[in-house]
Amino acid sequence: MGPLSPARTLRLWGPRSLGVALGVFMTIGFVLQLLGGPFHRRLQPLAPSLRPAFLSCPPRQRLVFLKTHKSGSSSVLSLLHRYGDRHGLRFALPARYQFGYPRLFQASRVKGYRPQGGGTQLPFDILCHHMRFNLKEVLQVMPSDSFFFSIVRDPAALARSAFSYYKSTSSAFRKSPSLAAFLANPRAFYRPGARGDHYARNLLWFDFGLPFPPEMRAKSRNLHPSRDPNAPELQVLPSGAGPQAQALNPNALIHPVSTVADHGSQIPSPASFHMGSSSFIQWGLAWLDSVFDLVMVAEYFDESLVLLADALCWGLDDVVGFMHNAQAGREQGLSTVSNSGLTAEDQQLTARARAWNNLDWALYVHFNRSLWARIEKYGQRRLQTAVAELRARRQALAKHCLVGGEASDPKYITDRRFRPFQFGSAKVLGYILRSGLSPQDQEECERLATPELQYKDKLDAKQFPPTVSLPLKTSRPLSP
């Protein structure tokens, strides 16, 4: 495969294994960041294909998707399921539905995985199910030149969704009568390390597998007790080391903008976080930049999909799909959360959510900025055309495949194959297929409508077909 690039070499260093080499990382990682951050990549079909005929680059098919919680990630997972299914790719699957979450990912949790040197093993093409990111173990399963990507969401919108969805799971949420009451005095409910309370603060930072500042760590009941004995001291990048080293105000409100220059002007600086030094945060962001090729933004979901197709050298049809795991009345369109249209109370709630989830807010601002830099490079007019095409294709597919052309209340979904798992206080919407579809259309519409749990089971059965054995003929019961 040839020598690895510096950015790929950095993938061999997880945040818990940087101790001795952290000084080198701080130099190389930040220089890479100043030179352009992550290494960018390139842009098959339903029918007809929307892949531009002039593209000659080969499609990328070795993929690592970090599925973050409550960020529109189930919809991304759906398109990966469909793409891999259609192209006969091999998924790294969990034994159940998650890779031991909330513990850090371990290669041993991948079904059918054999350690290196443990016999012949077919390579995995796609790793995409729920995990807490652990680069060292991921690279035991996937090659270092895989395309690494993820998705983030404004922590204010994420908090609203998480509170509804995880109220019965998080002790902090369960004790609070409302999200407003929780955010008014979160320390009255939140206990670091308490069961399920990782859902209640900085959930994105947690999912990315980053360490927390010392003052934010659990003093009791560690969520991941098996720590690396060589975990580094929390040495960090020097402040003011570059344009991305400025601290961000967690109380600032971001507005959607159309240019990088305008977008950058929305971020006041310098300012300090209530918890965690700005240099600590810069260290985490610089490390993520060295690992991830693309981080999508939920508030610009369709724009992110176009950029994903471009980076993977896929056609637009490969990234057209329906929203999955959307809560009724909440996430049927992942729109930007901003000041416009919000009441004073909602604005206060938004500011408090971003301040409480200060590490997530830093993540969101950083990757929101990098997405817009990428949009500028792609071309805004070109992007607008592609997004319009993508949305028109989605609407046409919904009209063709679905009863009513839209998502349905789960109580009307009688076919268990398409009824999404119901969790939390809000209904999770699903899809009902129209009757009379041709066999080919039926197959593709089923792929589009199948929820993530059922699709995972389908892929599992495809990769690990059950052994069929003839029943024993006996006149008496078998012994246990």
CSV table of C-alpha atoms in Angstrom, one decimal:
chain,number,residue,atom,x,y,z
A,1,MET,CA,0.0,0.0,0.0
A,2,GLY,CA,3.1,2.3,0.2
A,3,PRO,CA,4.2,4.7,2.9
A,4,LEU,CA,1.5,6.4,5.0
A,5,SER,CA,1.1,10.2,4.8
A,6,PRO,CA,1.8,12.2,8.0
A,7,ALA,CA,-2.0,12.5,8.6
A,8,ARG,CA,-2.5,8.8,8.2
A,9,THR,CA,0.5,8.1,10.5
A,10,LEU,CA,-1.3,10.2,13.2
A,11,ARG,CA,-4.2,7.8,13.0
A,12,LEU,CA,-2.0,5.3,14.8
A,13,TRP,CA,-2.0,7.6,17.9
A,14,GLY,CA,-5.2,7.6,19.9
A,15,PRO,CA,-5.8,10.4,22.5
A,16,ARG,CA,-4.9,7.9,25.2
A,17,SER,CA,-1.7,6.8,23.7
A,18,LEU,CA,0.0,10.1,23.0
A,19,GLY,CA,2.0,10.4,26.2
A,20,VAL,CA,5.6,10.2,25.1
A,21,ALA,CA,4.8,11.5,21.6
A,22,LEU,CA,2.5,14.4,22.5
A,23,GLY,CA,5.2,17.0,21.9
A,24,VAL,CA,5.8,15.7,18.4
A,25,PHE,CA,2.1,15.6,17.8
A,26,MET,CA,1.7,19.2,18.9
A,27,THR,CA,4.2,20.3,16.3
A,28,ILE,CA,3.2,18.0,13.4
A,29,GLY,CA,-0.6,18.1,14.1
A,30,PHE,CA,-0.8,21.8,14.3
A,31,VAL,CA,1.4,22.3,11.3
A,32,LEU,CA,-0.9,20.0,9.3
A,33,GLN,CA,-3.8,22.0,10.6
A,34,LEU,CA,-2.3,25.2,9.4
A,35,LEU,CA,-1.5,23.7,6.0
A,36,GLY,CA,-5.1,22.7,5.5
A,37,GLY,CA,-6.3,20.3,8.2
A,38,PRO,CA,-7.6,16.9,7.1
A,39,PHE,CA,-6.6,15.4,3.8
A,40,HIS,CA,-9.5,15.9,1.4
A,41,ARG,CA,-10.8,13.2,-1.0
A,42,ARG,CA,-13.0,13.1,-4.1
A,43,LEU,CA,-17.3,13.2,-5.4
A,44,GLN,CA,-23.5,4.3,-8.5
A,45,PRO,CA,-26.9,4.5,-8.7
A,46,LEU,CA,-30.5,3.9,-8.1
A,47,ALA,CA,-32.1,4.6,-11.5
A,48,PRO,CA,-31.2,6.7,-13.3
A,49,SER,CA,-27.8,7.5,-12.0
A,50,LEU,CA,-27.0,11.1,-11.0
A,51,ARG,CA,-23.3,10.6,-11.1
A,52,PRO,CA,-21.7,13.1,-13.6
A,53,ALA,CA,-20.4,11.3,-16.6
A,54,PHE,CA,-17.1,13.2,-16.6
A,55,LEU,CA,-16.0,11.8,-13.3
A,56,SER,CA,-13.5,9.1,-13.7
A,57,CYS,CA,-12.3,8.7,-10.1
A,58,PRO,CA,-12.9,5.3,-8.5
A,59,PRO,CA,-15.5,5.3,-5.7
A,60,ARG,CA,-14.2,5.1,-2.2
A,61,GLN,CA,-15.5,1.9,-0.5
A,62,ARG,CA,-13.4,1.6,2.7
A,63,LEU,CA,-15.4,3.7,5.2
A,64,VAL,CA,-15.4,4.4,8.9
A,65,PHE,CA,-18.4,6.4,10.0
A,66,LEU,CA,-18.6,7.5,13.7
A,67,LYS,CA,-22.3,7.4,14.4
A,68,THR,CA,-22.9,10.2,16.9
A,69,HIS,CA,-26.1,10.3,18.9
A,70,LYS,CA,-29.1,12.5,18.0
A,71,SER,CA,-27.3,14.2,15.1
A,72,GLY,CA,-29.1,12.8,12.1
A,73,SER,CA,-26.6,9.9,12.0
A,74,SER,CA,-29.3,7.2,11.5
A,75,SER,CA,-30.1,8.7,8.2
A,76,VAL,CA,-26.4,8.5,7.2
A,77,LEU,CA,-26.3,5.0,8.4
A,78,SER,CA,-29.2,4.1,6.2
A,79,LEU,CA,-27.4,5.3,3.1
A,80,LEU,CA,-24.3,3.3,4.1
A,81,HIS,CA,-26.4,0.2,4.6
A,82,ARG,CA,-28.0,0.6,1.2
A,83,TYR,CA,-24.8,1.3,-0.6
A,84,GLY,CA,-22.9,-1.6,1.0
A,85,ASP,CA,-25.8,-3.9,0.4
A,86,ARG,CA,-26.1,-3.1,-3.3
A,87,HIS,CA,-22.4,-3.4,-3.9
A,88,GLY,CA,-21.8,-6.5,-1.9
A,89,LEU,CA,-19.5,-4.8,0.7
A,90,ARG,CA,-18.6,-6.4,4.0
A,91,PHE,CA,-19.6,-4.6,7.2
A,92,ALA,CA,-17.9,-4.8,10.5
A,93,LEU,CA,-20.9,-5.6,12.6
A,94,PRO,CA,-21.5,-5.7,16.3
A,95,ALA,CA,-22.8,-8.9,17.9
A,96,ARG,CA,-26.0,-7.0,18.8
A,97,TYR,CA,-26.6,-3.4,17.8
A,98,GLN,CA,-23.8,-1.4,19.4
A,99,PHE,CA,-20.1,-2.0,20.0
A,100,GLY,CA,-20.3,-2.1,23.8
A,101,TYR,CA,-21.3,1.6,24.1
A,102,PRO,CA,-20.7,3.6,26.2
A,103,ARG,CA,-17.4,1.8,26.7
A,104,LEU,CA,-14.6,2.6,24.2
A,105,PHE,CA,-14.7,0.6,21.0
A,106,GLN,CA,-12.8,-2.7,21.1
A,107,ALA,CA,-12.0,-4.7,17.9
A,108,SER,CA,-12.9,-7.9,19.7
A,109,ARG,CA,-16.6,-6.8,19.6
A,110,VAL,CA,-16.7,-7.0,15.8
A,111,LYS,CA,-18.5,-10.2,14.8
A,112,GLY,CA,-16.2,-12.5,12.9
A,113,TYR,CA,-13.0,-10.5,13.7
A,114,ARG,CA,-9.8,-12.4,14.2
A,115,PRO,CA,-6.7,-10.6,15.6
A,116,GLN,CA,-3.9,-10.1,13.1
A,117,GLY,CA,-2.1,-13.5,12.6
A,118,GLY,CA,-5.2,-15.3,13.7
A,119,GLY,CA,-6.0,-17.0,10.4
A,120,THR,CA,-7.4,-15.9,7.1
A,121,GLN,CA,-10.0,-13.2,7.3
A,122,LEU,CA,-11.9,-11.3,4.6
A,123,PRO,CA,-11.3,-7.6,4.9
A,124,PHE,CA,-14.1,-5.3,6.2
A,125,ASP,CA,-15.2,-2.5,4.0
A,126,ILE,CA,-17.5,-0.4,6.3
A,127,LEU,CA,-17.6,0.2,10.0
A,128,CYS,CA,-20.5,2.4,10.9
A,129,HIS,CA,-22.6,1.3,13.9
A,130,HIS,CA,-22.8,3.0,17.3
A,131,MET,CA,-19.5,3.1,19.2
A,132,ARG,CA,-17.4,5.4,21.4
A,133,PHE,CA,-14.5,6.1,19.1
A,134,ASN,CA,-11.2,4.5,19.9
A,135,LEU,CA,-8.8,4.9,17.0
A,136,LYS,CA,-6.2,2.3,18.0
A,137,GLU,CA,-8.8,-0.4,18.1
A,138,VAL,CA,-10.6,0.8,15.0
A,139,LEU,CA,-7.3,0.4,13.1
A,140,GLN,CA,-7.2,-3.2,14.1
A,141,VAL,CA,-10.3,-3.7,12.0
A,142,MET,CA,-10.1,-1.1,9.2
A,143,PRO,CA,-7.1,0.0,7.1
A,144,SER,CA,-5.6,3.3,7.9
A,145,ASP,CA,-6.4,4.7,4.4
A,146,SER,CA,-10.1,4.3,5.0
A,147,PHE,CA,-12.3,7.4,4.7
A,148,PHE,CA,-13.1,8.5,8.2
A,149,PHE,CA,-16.2,10.7,8.7
A,150,SER,CA,-18.8,11.7,11.2
A,151,ILE,CA,-21.6,14.3,11.9
A,152,VAL,CA,-22.1,16.9,14.5
A,153,ARG,CA,-25.2,19.0,15.5
A,154,ASP,CA,-25.8,22.2,17.4
A,155,PRO,CA,-25.7,21.2,21.0
A,156,ALA,CA,-28.8,23.3,21.7
A,157,ALA,CA,-30.8,21.2,19.3
A,158,LEU,CA,-29.1,18.0,20.4
A,159,ALA,CA,-30.0,18.7,24.0
A,160,ARG,CA,-33.7,19.1,23.1
A,161,SER,CA,-33.7,15.8,21.3
A,162,ALA,CA,-31.5,13.9,23.8
A,163,PHE,CA,-33.7,15.1,26.8
A,164,SER,CA,-36.8,13.6,25.1
A,165,TYR,CA,-35.1,10.5,23.9
A,166,TYR,CA,-33.0,9.6,26.9
A,167,LYS,CA,-35.1,10.8,29.8
A,168,SER,CA,-35.6,7.3,31.1
A,169,THR,CA,-32.0,6.4,30.5
A,170,SER,CA,-30.1,9.4,32.0
A,171,SER,CA,-30.5,9.8,35.8
A,172,ALA,CA,-29.9,13.6,35.4
A,173,PHE,CA,-32.7,13.9,32.8
A,174,ARG,CA,-35.0,11.6,34.7
A,175,LYS,CA,-34.8,13.7,37.9
A,176,SER,CA,-35.5,16.9,36.1
A,177,PRO,CA,-39.1,17.9,35.3
A,178,SER,CA,-38.1,19.7,32.0
A,179,LEU,CA,-35.1,20.6,29.9
A,180,ALA,CA,-35.6,24.2,31.0
A,181,ALA,CA,-35.4,23.2,34.6
A,182,PHE,CA,-32.4,21.1,34.0
A,183,LEU,CA,-30.5,23.8,32.2
A,184,ALA,CA,-31.4,26.4,34.7
A,185,ASN,CA,-29.5,24.5,37.4
A,186,PRO,CA,-27.9,21.4,35.8
A,187,ARG,CA,-25.6,20.6,38.8
A,188,ALA,CA,-28.7,20.0,40.9
A,189,PHE,CA,-29.4,16.9,38.7
A,190,TYR,CA,-26.1,15.9,37.0
A,191,ARG,CA,-23.5,13.7,38.6
A,192,PRO,CA,-20.4,12.9,36.6
A,193,GLY,CA,-20.2,9.1,36.1
A,194,ALA,CA,-23.8,8.5,37.1
A,195,ARG,CA,-25.6,5.9,35.0
A,196,GLY,CA,-26.6,7.4,31.6
A,197,ASP,CA,-25.4,10.9,32.4
A,198,HIS,CA,-23.0,11.0,29.6
A,199,TYR,CA,-26.1,11.7,27.5
A,200,ALA,CA,-26.7,14.8,29.5
A,201,ARG,CA,-23.5,16.7,28.9
A,202,ASN,CA,-21.0,17.0,26.0
A,203,LEU,CA,-22.3,13.9,24.3
A,204,LEU,CA,-20.5,14.6,21.0
A,205,TRP,CA,-17.2,15.0,22.7
A,206,PHE,CA,-17.9,11.7,24.5
A,207,ASP,CA,-18.8,9.9,21.3
A,208,PHE,CA,-15.6,11.1,19.6
A,209,GLY,CA,-13.7,9.3,22.4
A,210,LEU,CA,-11.8,12.4,23.6
A,211,PRO,CA,-10.6,12.7,27.2
A,212,PHE,CA,-12.3,15.2,29.4
A,213,PRO,CA,-10.5,18.0,31.4
A,214,PRO,CA,-9.5,16.9,34.9
A,215,GLU,CA,-12.3,19.0,36.5
A,216,MET,CA,-15.0,17.4,34.4
A,217,ARG,CA,-14.0,13.7,35.1
A,218,ALA,CA,-16.1,11.4,37.2
A,219,LYS,CA,-14.7,11.2,40.7
A,220,SER,CA,-16.6,8.0,41.2
A,221,ARG,CA,-18.0,5.2,38.9
A,222,ASN,CA,-15.9,5.5,35.8
A,223,LEU,CA,-17.8,4.8,32.6
A,224,HIS,CA,-14.8,3.1,31.0
A,225,PRO,CA,-12.8,1.6,33.9
A,226,SER,CA,-10.2,-0.2,31.7
A,227,ARG,CA,-8.0,2.9,31.0
A,228,ASP,CA,-4.8,2.8,29.0
A,229,PRO,CA,-2.1,2.7,31.7
A,230,ASN,CA,0.0,4.9,29.4
A,231,ALA,CA,-2.6,7.6,29.1
A,232,PRO,CA,-1.0,11.0,28.6
A,233,GLU,CA,-1.0,13.8,31.0
A,234,LEU,CA,-3.2,16.6,29.8
A,235,GLN,CA,-0.5,18.6,28.1
A,236,VAL,CA,-2.0,20.8,25.4
A,237,LEU,CA,-1.1,23.0,22.5
A,238,PRO,CA,0.1,26.5,23.3
A,239,SER,CA,-2.6,29.1,23.0
A,240,GLY,CA,-2.6,31.4,20.1
A,241,ALA,CA,-0.8,28.8,17.9
A,242,GLY,CA,-2.9,29.6,14.8
A,243,PRO,CA,-6.2,30.8,13.4
A,244,GLN,CA,-8.1,27.9,14.8
A,245,ALA,CA,-6.5,28.3,18.3
A,246,GLN,CA,-8.9,31.1,19.4
A,247,ALA,CA,-11.2,30.3,22.3
A,248,LEU,CA,-14.9,30.3,21.6
A,249,ASN,CA,-17.6,31.9,23.6
A,250,PRO,CA,-20.1,29.2,24.5
A,251,ASN,CA,-22.9,31.8,24.9
A,252,ALA,CA,-22.5,33.1,21.4
A,253,LEU,CA,-25.2,32.3,18.9
A,254,ILE,CA,-24.2,31.2,15.5
A,255,HIS,CA,-26.3,32.2,12.5
A,256,PRO,CA,-26.3,30.5,9.0
A,257,VAL,CA,-24.1,32.5,6.6
A,258,SER,CA,-23.1,32.1,3.1
A,259,THR,CA,-19.4,32.9,3.2
A,260,VAL,CA,-16.4,31.8,5.2
A,261,ALA,CA,-15.5,35.4,6.0
A,262,ASP,CA,-18.9,36.3,7.2
A,263,HIS,CA,-19.2,33.0,9.1
A,264,GLY,CA,-15.9,33.6,10.9
A,265,SER,CA,-17.1,37.0,12.0
A,266,GLN,CA,-19.8,35.4,14.1
A,267,ILE,CA,-17.3,33.9,16.5
A,268,PRO,CA,-16.1,36.4,19.2
A,269,SER,CA,-12.6,36.0,20.5
A,270,PRO,CA,-10.7,35.7,22.7
A,271,ALA,CA,-12.9,34.3,25.5
A,272,SER,CA,-12.5,31.6,28.0
A,273,PHE,CA,-14.7,28.6,28.8
A,274,HIS,CA,-16.0,28.0,32.3
A,275,MET,CA,-14.4,24.6,32.2
A,276,GLY,CA,-11.5,23.3,30.3
A,277,SER,CA,-8.8,25.5,28.9
A,278,SER,CA,-8.9,26.7,25.4
A,279,SER,CA,-5.6,25.0,24.7
A,280,PHE,CA,-7.0,21.7,25.8
A,281,ILE,CA,-9.9,22.1,23.4
A,282,GLN,CA,-7.5,23.1,20.6
A,283,TRP,CA,-5.6,19.9,21.2
A,284,GLY,CA,-8.7,17.8,20.8
A,285,LEU,CA,-9.8,19.6,17.7
A,286,ALA,CA,-6.4,19.4,16.1
A,287,TRP,CA,-6.3,15.6,16.7
A,288,LEU,CA,-9.7,15.2,15.2
A,289,ASP,CA,-8.6,17.1,12.1
A,290,SER,CA,-5.7,14.7,11.7
A,291,VAL,CA,-8.1,11.7,11.8
A,292,PHE,CA,-11.4,12.6,10.1
A,293,ASP,CA,-11.6,13.4,6.4
A,294,LEU,CA,-15.0,15.0,6.7
A,295,VAL,CA,-17.3,16.0,9.5
A,296,MET,CA,-20.8,16.7,8.4
A,297,VAL,CA,-23.1,19.2,10.1
A,298,ALA,CA,-26.7,18.2,10.7
A,299,GLU,CA,-28.0,21.8,10.3
A,300,TYR,CA,-26.6,21.7,6.7
A,301,PHE,CA,-27.5,18.0,6.1
A,302,ASP,CA,-28.1,18.1,2.4
A,303,GLU,CA,-25.1,20.3,1.8
A,304,SER,CA,-23.1,17.8,3.8
A,305,LEU,CA,-24.4,14.9,1.7
A,306,VAL,CA,-23.3,16.6,-1.5
A,307,LEU,CA,-19.8,17.1,-0.1
A,308,LEU,CA,-19.8,13.5,1.0
A,309,ALA,CA,-20.7,12.3,-2.4
A,310,ASP,CA,-18.0,14.5,-3.9
A,311,ALA,CA,-15.4,13.2,-1.4
A,312,LEU,CA,-16.2,9.6,-2.0
A,313,CYS,CA,-16.6,9.9,-5.8
A,314,TRP,CA,-20.1,8.7,-5.5
A,315,GLY,CA,-23.2,9.8,-7.5
A,316,LEU,CA,-25.9,11.9,-5.8
A,317,ASP,CA,-28.2,8.8,-6.0
A,318,ASP,CA,-25.9,7.1,-3.6
A,319,VAL,CA,-26.6,9.7,-0.9
A,320,VAL,CA,-30.3,10.2,-1.5
A,321,GLY,CA,-32.5,8.8,1.2
A,322,PHE,CA,-35.2,9.3,3.8
A,323,MET,CA,-34.8,10.6,7.4
A,324,HIS,CA,-34.6,7.8,10.0
A,325,ASN,CA,-35.1,7.8,13.7
A,326,ALA,CA,-36.8,11.2,13.5
A,327,GLN,CA,-39.1,12.1,16.5
A,328,ALA,CA,-42.6,13.3,15.5
A,329,GLY,CA,-42.7,17.1,15.5
A,330,ARG,CA,-39.0,17.5,16.3
A,331,GLU,CA,-36.5,16.3,13.7
A,332,GLN,CA,-38.4,15.8,10.4
A,333,GLY,CA,-36.1,18.5,9.0
A,334,LEU,CA,-32.8,19.2,10.7
A,335,SER,CA,-32.9,23.0,10.4
A,336,THR,CA,-30.5,25.5,11.8
A,337,VAL,CA,-31.1,26.7,15.3
A,338,SER,CA,-30.5,30.5,15.4
A,339,ASN,CA,-31.9,33.6,17.0
A,340,SER,CA,-34.4,34.3,14.3
A,341,GLY,CA,-37.9,33.2,15.2
A,342,LEU,CA,-37.0,32.2,18.7
A,343,THR,CA,-38.7,33.6,21.8
A,344,ALA,CA,-36.6,35.2,24.5
A,345,GLU,CA,-37.1,32.1,26.6
A,346,ASP,CA,-36.0,29.8,23.7
A,347,GLN,CA,-32.9,32.1,23.2
A,348,GLN,CA,-32.0,31.7,26.8
A,349,LEU,CA,-32.5,28.0,26.7
A,350,THR,CA,-30.3,27.8,23.6
A,351,ALA,CA,-27.5,29.9,25.2
A,352,ARG,CA,-27.6,27.8,28.4
A,353,ALA,CA,-27.5,24.5,26.4
A,354,ARG,CA,-24.4,25.7,24.5
A,355,ALA,CA,-22.7,26.9,27.7
A,356,TRP,CA,-23.4,23.7,29.6
A,357,ASN,CA,-22.2,21.6,26.6
A,358,ASN,CA,-19.2,23.8,26.1
A,359,LEU,CA,-16.9,21.1,24.6
A,360,ASP,CA,-19.6,20.1,22.1
A,361,TRP,CA,-20.2,23.8,21.3
A,362,ALA,CA,-16.4,24.1,20.4
A,363,LEU,CA,-16.7,21.0,18.3
A,364,TYR,CA,-19.7,22.3,16.5
A,365,VAL,CA,-18.3,25.8,15.8
A,366,HIS,CA,-15.0,24.2,14.6
A,367,PHE,CA,-16.6,21.8,12.2
A,368,ASN,CA,-19.3,24.2,11.1
A,369,ARG,CA,-16.5,26.5,10.1
A,370,SER,CA,-14.5,23.8,8.3
A,371,LEU,CA,-17.7,22.7,6.4
A,372,TRP,CA,-18.2,26.2,5.1
A,373,ALA,CA,-14.5,26.4,4.1
A,374,ARG,CA,-15.2,23.2,2.1
A,375,ILE,CA,-18.3,24.7,0.6
A,376,GLU,CA,-16.3,27.7,-0.6
A,377,LYS,CA,-13.8,25.4,-2.2
A,378,TYR,CA,-16.6,23.3,-3.9
A,379,GLY,CA,-18.4,26.4,-5.1
A,380,GLN,CA,-21.6,27.7,-3.7
A,381,ARG,CA,-23.5,28.0,-6.9
A,382,ARG,CA,-22.5,24.5,-7.9
A,383,LEU,CA,-23.5,23.3,-4.4
A,384,GLN,CA,-27.0,24.9,-4.6
A,385,THR,CA,-27.6,23.2,-7.9
A,386,ALA,CA,-26.6,19.8,-6.5
A,387,VAL,CA,-28.7,20.3,-3.3
A,388,ALA,CA,-31.7,21.2,-5.4
A,389,GLU,CA,-31.2,18.1,-7.5
A,390,LEU,CA,-30.8,15.9,-4.4
A,391,ARG,CA,-34.0,17.3,-2.8
A,392,ALA,CA,-36.0,16.8,-6.0
A,393,ARG,CA,-34.8,13.2,-6.2
A,394,ARG,CA,-35.7,12.5,-2.6
A,395,GLN,CA,-39.2,14.0,-3.1
A,396,ALA,CA,-39.7,11.9,-6.2
A,397,LEU,CA,-38.6,8.8,-4.4
A,398,ALA,CA,-40.9,9.5,-1.4
A,399,LYS,CA,-43.9,10.1,-3.7
A,400,HIS,CA,-43.1,6.9,-5.7
A,401,CYS,CA,-42.3,4.6,-2.7
A,402,LEU,CA,-44.4,5.8,0.3
A,403,VAL,CA,-48.0,6.0,1.2
A,404,GLY,CA,-48.8,9.7,1.4
A,405,GLY,CA,-45.3,10.5,0.2
A,406,GLU,CA,-44.0,11.1,3.7
A,407,ALA,CA,-43.2,9.5,7.1
A,408,SER,CA,-46.0,7.9,9.1
A,409,ASP,CA,-47.0,7.5,12.7
A,410,PRO,CA,-45.6,4.2,13.9
A,411,LYS,CA,-49.1,3.0,15.0
A,412,TYR,CA,-50.1,2.7,11.3
A,413,ILE,CA,-47.0,0.7,10.4
A,414,THR,CA,-48.2,-3.0,10.5
A,415,ASP,CA,-45.2,-4.5,8.7
A,416,ARG,CA,-42.6,-5.2,11.4
A,417,ARG,CA,-39.8,-4.9,8.9
A,418,PHE,CA,-40.4,-1.2,8.6
A,419,ARG,CA,-41.6,-0.3,12.1
A,420,PRO,CA,-38.8,1.7,13.9
A,421,PHE,CA,-37.8,0.9,17.4
A,422,GLN,CA,-39.7,3.1,19.8
A,423,PHE,CA,-37.7,4.7,22.5
A,424,GLY,CA,-38.1,7.8,24.6
A,425,SER,CA,-41.2,10.0,25.1
A,426,ALA,CA,-41.7,11.0,21.5
A,427,LYS,CA,-42.9,8.8,18.7
A,428,VAL,CA,-40.2,7.7,16.2
A,429,LEU,CA,-41.6,8.0,12.7
A,430,GLY,CA,-41.3,5.3,10.0
A,431,TYR,CA,-42.5,4.5,6.5
A,432,ILE,CA,-45.3,2.5,4.8
A,433,LEU,CA,-44.6,1.4,1.2
A,434,ARG,CA,-47.2,1.8,-1.5
A,435,SER,CA,-48.6,-1.3,-3.0
A,436,GLY,CA,-48.3,-2.2,-6.7
A,437,LEU,CA,-44.5,-1.5,-7.0
A,438,SER,CA,-42.5,-3.4,-9.6
A,439,PRO,CA,-40.2,-6.1,-8.1
A,440,GLN,CA,-37.1,-3.9,-8.8
A,441,ASP,CA,-38.8,-0.8,-7.3
A,442,GLN,CA,-40.1,-2.8,-4.3
A,443,GLU,CA,-36.5,-3.9,-3.5
A,444,GLU,CA,-35.1,-0.4,-3.7
A,445,CYS,CA,-38.0,1.2,-1.8
A,446,GLU,CA,-37.6,-1.5,1.0
A,447,ARG,CA,-33.9,-0.5,1.3
A,448,LEU,CA,-34.9,3.1,1.6
A,449,ALA,CA,-37.6,2.5,4.3
A,450,THR,CA,-35.9,-0.2,6.4
A,451,PRO,CA,-34.9,1.1,9.9
A,452,GLU,CA,-31.4,0.7,11.1
A,453,LEU,CA,-32.0,-2.2,13.5
A,454,GLN,CA,-33.8,-4.3,11.0
A,455,TYR,CA,-31.3,-3.5,8.3
A,456,LYS,CA,-28.4,-4.5,10.6
A,457,ASP,CA,-30.2,-7.8,11.1
A,458,LYS,CA,-30.6,-8.2,7.4
A,459,LEU,CA,-26.8,-7.6,6.8
A,460,ASP,CA,-26.0,-9.9,9.6
A,461,ALA,CA,-28.0,-12.7,8.1
A,462,LYS,CA,-26.4,-12.0,4.7
A,463,GLN,CA,-22.8,-12.1,6.1
A,464,PHE,CA,-23.4,-14.9,8.6
A,465,PRO,CA,-26.1,-17.1,7.1
A,466,PRO,CA,-27.4,-19.5,9.7
A,467,THR,CA,-26.3,-23.1,9.4
A,468,VAL,CA,-29.3,-25.2,8.2
A,469,SER,CA,-29.4,-28.7,9.6
A,470,LEU,CA,-32.0,-31.4,9.2
A,471,PRO,CA,-34.0,-32.1,12.3
A,472,LEU,CA,-33.0,-35.4,14.1
A,473,LYS,CA,-35.6,-38.1,13.8
A,474,THR,CA,-36.0,-39.6,17.3
A,475,SER,CA,-38.8,-41.1,19.2
A,476,ARG,CA,-37.8,-39.6,22.5
A,477,PRO,CA,-36.7,-36.2,23.7
A,478,LEU,CA,-33.1,-35.3,23.4
A,479,SER,CA,-31.1,-35.0,26.6
A,480,PRO,CA,-30.2,-31.4,27.6
